[in-house]
Amino acid sequence: QYQAKYELIVQYQAKYEKDVECGGGYVKVGPKMSDATTFGDPTPYNIMFGPDKCGYTKRTHLIFSYKGKNVLKKQDLPYKQENEGTSHLYRLVLKPDNTVRVEIDEEKVYEGSIKEDWEVLKPKEISDPDDKKPDDWVDDSMMDDPEDKKPADWVDEDQKRIVDETAKKPDDWDDEEDGEWEAPMKDNPAYKGEWYVKRISNPAY
């Protein structure tokens, strides 16, 4: 039986004979069962450890059960169960001081504290439920400059293209056969893009 003065080591080897699109090769460690044939997804466990994949979501799970709640690690452990037909060795070391070490193929992928990396304890501080944002609170650090005005001669989007005044109707143009001649359009050299009002720091921010 596990005692606080000892390390708990969970180690196993997993090999996928073919690629898994959605599934896991993890193990669950839990309390003794009177009838192991009833084991299934709702069965309570203390630790769930190992590779899990579904579509593009890939990770090595390390879940601890705390006060009836299954708590996932804040940041996923890397997924190493690639290449079907290749065995991978998983090793979990849980120490008496509630620190954890995870190795995959004898390479350390994580070492840290349950207290820091799993939300098993209530936070020391919480948001004040009675604190309300003032009605005149300003969220934007920048604002439009009220003094900035669009120049009177600014060329807008609808004038981006203009008629080429230098174009001439070809001498061999036949209105009956070719239709009414229209001068081609060209880029307006005076067009400088869409105008945007200047942004300045918001003094009320």
One Martini backbone bead per residue (centre of mass of N, CA, C, O) as a GRO file, in nm:
protein
  205
    1GLN     BB    1   0.097   0.036   0.021
    2TYR     BB    2   0.066   0.364  -0.006
    3GLN     BB    3   0.296   0.599   0.127
    4ALA     BB    4   0.418   0.914   0.196
    5LYS     BB    5   0.732   0.799   0.210
    6TYR     BB    6   0.676   0.713  -0.083
    7GLU     BB    7   0.712   0.626  -0.400
    8LEU     BB    8   0.526   0.645  -0.703
    9ILE     BB    9   0.536   0.396  -0.965
   10VAL     BB   10   0.454   0.428  -1.315
   11GLN     BB   11   0.498   0.159  -1.556
   12TYR     BB   12   0.491   0.137  -1.922
   13GLN     BB   13   0.406  -0.018  -2.237
   14ALA     BB   14   0.349   0.111  -2.577
   15LYS     BB   15   0.175  -0.021  -2.879
   16TYR     BB   16   0.093   0.051  -3.211
   17GLU     BB   17  -0.011  -0.127  -3.488
   18LYS     BB   18  -0.183   0.132  -3.552
   19ASP     BB   19  -0.324   0.404  -3.629
   20VAL     BB   20  -0.480   0.655  -3.424
   21GLU     BB   21  -0.748   0.870  -3.445
   22CYS     BB   22  -0.930   0.778  -3.173
   23GLY     BB   23  -0.744   0.750  -2.873
   24GLY     BB   24  -0.593   0.541  -2.608
   25GLY     BB   25  -0.285   0.439  -2.392
   26TYR     BB   26  -0.386   0.446  -2.106
   27VAL     BB   27  -0.385   0.451  -1.750
   28LYS     BB   28  -0.555   0.334  -1.449
   29VAL     BB   29  -0.553   0.441  -1.105
   30GLY     BB   30  -0.724   0.271  -0.834
   31PRO     BB   31  -0.936   0.139  -0.650
   32LYS     BB   32  -1.056  -0.130  -0.532
   33MET     BB   33  -1.236  -0.397  -0.683
   34SER     BB   34  -1.489  -0.630  -0.663
   35ASP     BB   35  -1.551  -0.592  -0.994
   36ALA     BB   36  -1.363  -0.579  -1.282
   37THR     BB   37  -1.592  -0.613  -1.508
   38THR     BB   38  -1.709  -0.305  -1.446
   39PHE     BB   39  -1.509  -0.163  -1.597
   40GLY     BB   40  -1.504   0.195  -1.690
   41ASP     BB   41  -1.561   0.522  -1.750
   42PRO     BB   42  -1.710   0.570  -1.456
   43THR     BB   43  -1.474   0.474  -1.309
   44PRO     BB   44  -1.296   0.538  -1.054
   45TYR     BB   45  -0.995   0.742  -1.010
   46ASN     BB   46  -0.664   0.874  -0.940
   47ILE     BB   47  -0.505   0.793  -1.213
   48MET     BB   48  -0.416   0.930  -1.539
   49PHE     BB   49  -0.189   0.772  -1.788
   50GLY     BB   50  -0.116   0.887  -2.117
   51PRO     BB   51  -0.195   0.855  -2.435
   52ASP     BB   52  -0.381   1.097  -2.650
   53LYS     BB   53  -0.617   1.091  -2.937
   54CYS     BB   54  -0.802   1.345  -3.151
   55GLY     BB   55  -0.696   1.415  -3.421
   56TYR     BB   56  -0.526   1.715  -3.347
   57THR     BB   57  -0.543   1.603  -3.059
   58LYS     BB   58  -0.241   1.589  -2.856
   59ARG     BB   59  -0.148   1.386  -2.563
   60THR     BB   60  -0.027   1.349  -2.233
   61HIS     BB   61  -0.177   1.221  -1.976
   62LEU     BB   62  -0.238   1.386  -1.639
   63ILE     BB   63  -0.463   1.270  -1.397
   64PHE     BB   64  -0.621   1.389  -1.101
   65SER     BB   65  -0.794   1.294  -0.818
   66TYR     BB   66  -0.998   1.550  -0.637
   67LYS     BB   67  -1.263   1.540  -0.461
   68GLY     BB   68  -1.412   1.394  -0.724
   69LYS     BB   69  -1.211   1.540  -0.926
   70ASN     BB   70  -1.090   1.573  -1.250
   71VAL     BB   71  -0.751   1.688  -1.301
   72LEU     BB   72  -0.594   1.875  -1.523
   73LYS     BB   73  -0.340   1.987  -1.676
   74LYS     BB   74  -0.270   2.302  -1.773
   75GLN     BB   75  -0.039   2.164  -1.946
   76ASP     BB   76   0.049   1.976  -2.187
   77LEU     BB   77   0.185   1.689  -2.272
   78PRO     BB   78   0.368   1.536  -2.483
   79TYR     BB   79   0.341   1.359  -2.786
   80LYS     BB   80   0.493   1.016  -2.862
   81GLN     BB   81   0.277   0.818  -3.023
   82GLU     BB   82   0.439   0.746  -3.279
   83ASN     BB   83   0.469   0.518  -3.490
   84GLU     BB   84   0.374   0.240  -3.578
   85GLY     BB   85   0.530  -0.038  -3.402
   86THR     BB   86   0.628   0.143  -3.160
   87SER     BB   87   0.772   0.148  -2.860
   88HIS     BB   88   0.675   0.300  -2.540
   89LEU     BB   89   0.802   0.449  -2.240
   90TYR     BB   90   0.629   0.490  -1.932
   91ARG     BB   91   0.694   0.733  -1.657
   92LEU     BB   92   0.584   0.768  -1.316
   93VAL     BB   93   0.666   1.007  -1.048
   94LEU     BB   94   0.547   1.011  -0.712
   95LYS     BB   95   0.598   1.223  -0.452
   96PRO     BB   96   0.560   1.308  -0.116
   97ASP     BB   97   0.575   1.634  -0.208
   98ASN     BB   98   0.395   1.657  -0.476
   99THR     BB   99   0.582   1.565  -0.699
  100VAL     BB  100   0.665   1.536  -1.058
  101ARG     BB  101   0.766   1.273  -1.295
  102VAL     BB  102   0.818   1.252  -1.656
  103GLU     BB  103   0.872   0.973  -1.878
  104ILE     BB  104   0.985   0.916  -2.225
  105ASP     BB  105   1.209   0.711  -2.318
  106GLU     BB  106   1.399   0.827  -2.077
  107GLU     BB  107   1.266   1.116  -2.106
  108LYS     BB  108   1.223   1.419  -1.984
  109VAL     BB  109   0.898   1.612  -1.985
  110TYR     BB  110   0.854   1.639  -1.660
  111GLU     BB  111   0.885   1.872  -1.369
  112GLY     BB  112   0.678   1.911  -1.071
  113SER     BB  113   0.386   2.059  -0.928
  114ILE     BB  114   0.068   2.007  -0.836
  115LYS     BB  115   0.002   2.283  -0.710
  116GLU     BB  116   0.091   2.449  -0.976
  117ASP     BB  117  -0.026   2.246  -1.239
  118TRP     BB  118  -0.287   2.202  -1.062
  119GLU     BB  119  -0.636   2.259  -0.975
  120VAL     BB  120  -0.664   2.163  -0.641
  121LEU     BB  121  -0.661   2.454  -0.536
  122LYS     BB  122  -0.760   2.726  -0.411
  123PRO     BB  123  -0.730   3.039  -0.454
  124LYS     BB  124  -0.607   3.307  -0.274
  125GLU     BB  125  -0.747   3.476  -0.503
  126ILE     BB  126  -1.036   3.673  -0.593
  127SER     BB  127  -1.285   3.811  -0.737
  128ASP     BB  128  -1.487   4.075  -0.677
  129PRO     BB  129  -1.832   4.054  -0.695
  130ASP     BB  130  -1.878   4.378  -0.608
  131ASP     BB  131  -1.708   4.466  -0.846
  132LYS     BB  132  -1.754   4.743  -1.065
  133LYS     BB  133  -1.766   4.892  -1.357
  134PRO     BB  134  -1.747   5.191  -1.454
  135ASP     BB  135  -1.929   5.380  -1.675
  136ASP     BB  136  -1.653   5.571  -1.745
  137TRP     BB  137  -1.486   5.356  -1.855
  138VAL     BB  138  -1.177   5.316  -2.036
  139ASP     BB  139  -1.053   5.080  -2.282
  140ASP     BB  140  -0.905   5.280  -2.474
  141SER     BB  141  -0.575   5.392  -2.544
  142MET     BB  142  -0.692   5.488  -2.816
  143MET     BB  143  -0.764   5.770  -3.048
  144ASP     BB  144  -0.910   5.996  -3.223
  145ASP     BB  145  -0.817   6.284  -3.380
  146PRO     BB  146  -1.003   6.577  -3.365
  147GLU     BB  147  -0.786   6.755  -3.548
  148ASP     BB  148  -0.813   6.553  -3.774
  149LYS     BB  149  -0.828   6.609  -4.129
  150LYS     BB  150  -0.939   6.573  -4.433
  151PRO     BB  151  -0.830   6.659  -4.716
  152ALA     BB  152  -0.981   6.824  -4.974
  153ASP     BB  153  -0.777   6.670  -5.201
  154TRP     BB  154  -0.862   6.391  -5.147
  155VAL     BB  155  -0.848   6.072  -5.288
  156ASP     BB  156  -1.074   5.845  -5.343
  157GLU     BB  157  -1.174   5.529  -5.426
  158ASP     BB  158  -1.363   5.631  -5.675
  159GLN     BB  159  -1.064   5.766  -5.794
  160LYS     BB  160  -0.850   5.543  -5.861
  161ARG     BB  161  -0.984   5.556  -6.143
  162ILE     BB  162  -0.918   5.697  -6.471
  163VAL     BB  163  -0.934   5.866  -6.748
  164ASP     BB  164  -0.751   5.857  -7.043
  165GLU     BB  165  -0.676   6.159  -7.199
  166THR     BB  166  -0.451   6.048  -7.412
  167ALA     BB  167  -0.646   5.889  -7.553
  168LYS     BB  168  -0.718   5.755  -7.882
  169LYS     BB  169  -0.897   5.704  -8.148
  170PRO     BB  170  -0.881   5.489  -8.374
  171ASP     BB  171  -0.879   5.506  -8.714
  172ASP     BB  172  -1.012   5.194  -8.744
  173TRP     BB  173  -1.267   5.266  -8.608
  174ASP     BB  174  -1.592   5.097  -8.590
  175ASP     BB  175  -1.896   5.169  -8.468
  176GLU     BB  176  -2.071   4.944  -8.597
  177GLU     BB  177  -1.871   4.704  -8.516
  178ASP     BB  178  -1.731   4.812  -8.226
  179GLY     BB  179  -1.865   5.049  -8.125
  180GLU     BB  180  -1.847   5.261  -7.885
  181TRP     BB  181  -1.597   5.463  -7.794
  182GLU     BB  182  -1.373   5.424  -7.512
  183ALA     BB  183  -1.181   5.530  -7.286
  184PRO     BB  184  -0.946   5.428  -7.094
  185MET     BB  185  -0.824   5.323  -6.792
  186LYS     BB  186  -0.639   5.454  -6.505
  187ASP     BB  187  -0.428   5.523  -6.279
  188ASN     BB  188  -0.426   5.739  -6.007
  189PRO     BB  189  -0.162   5.935  -5.899
  190ALA     BB  190  -0.333   6.076  -5.653
  191TYR     BB  191  -0.364   5.806  -5.522
  192LYS     BB  192  -0.304   5.706  -5.155
  193GLY     BB  193  -0.548   5.586  -5.038
  194GLU     BB  194  -0.693   5.538  -4.756
  195TRP     BB  195  -0.831   5.732  -4.515
  196TYR     BB  196  -0.698   5.803  -4.182
  197VAL     BB  197  -0.724   5.876  -3.879
  198LYS     BB  198  -0.553   5.987  -3.634
  199ARG     BB  199  -0.374   5.846  -3.363
  200ILE     BB  200  -0.409   5.876  -3.006
  201SER     BB  201  -0.376   5.919  -2.691
  202ASN     BB  202  -0.578   5.845  -2.417
  203PRO     BB  203  -0.635   6.044  -2.139
  204ALA     BB  204  -0.870   5.846  -2.007
  205TYR     BB  205  -0.700   5.567  -1.968
   0.00000   0.00000   0.00000
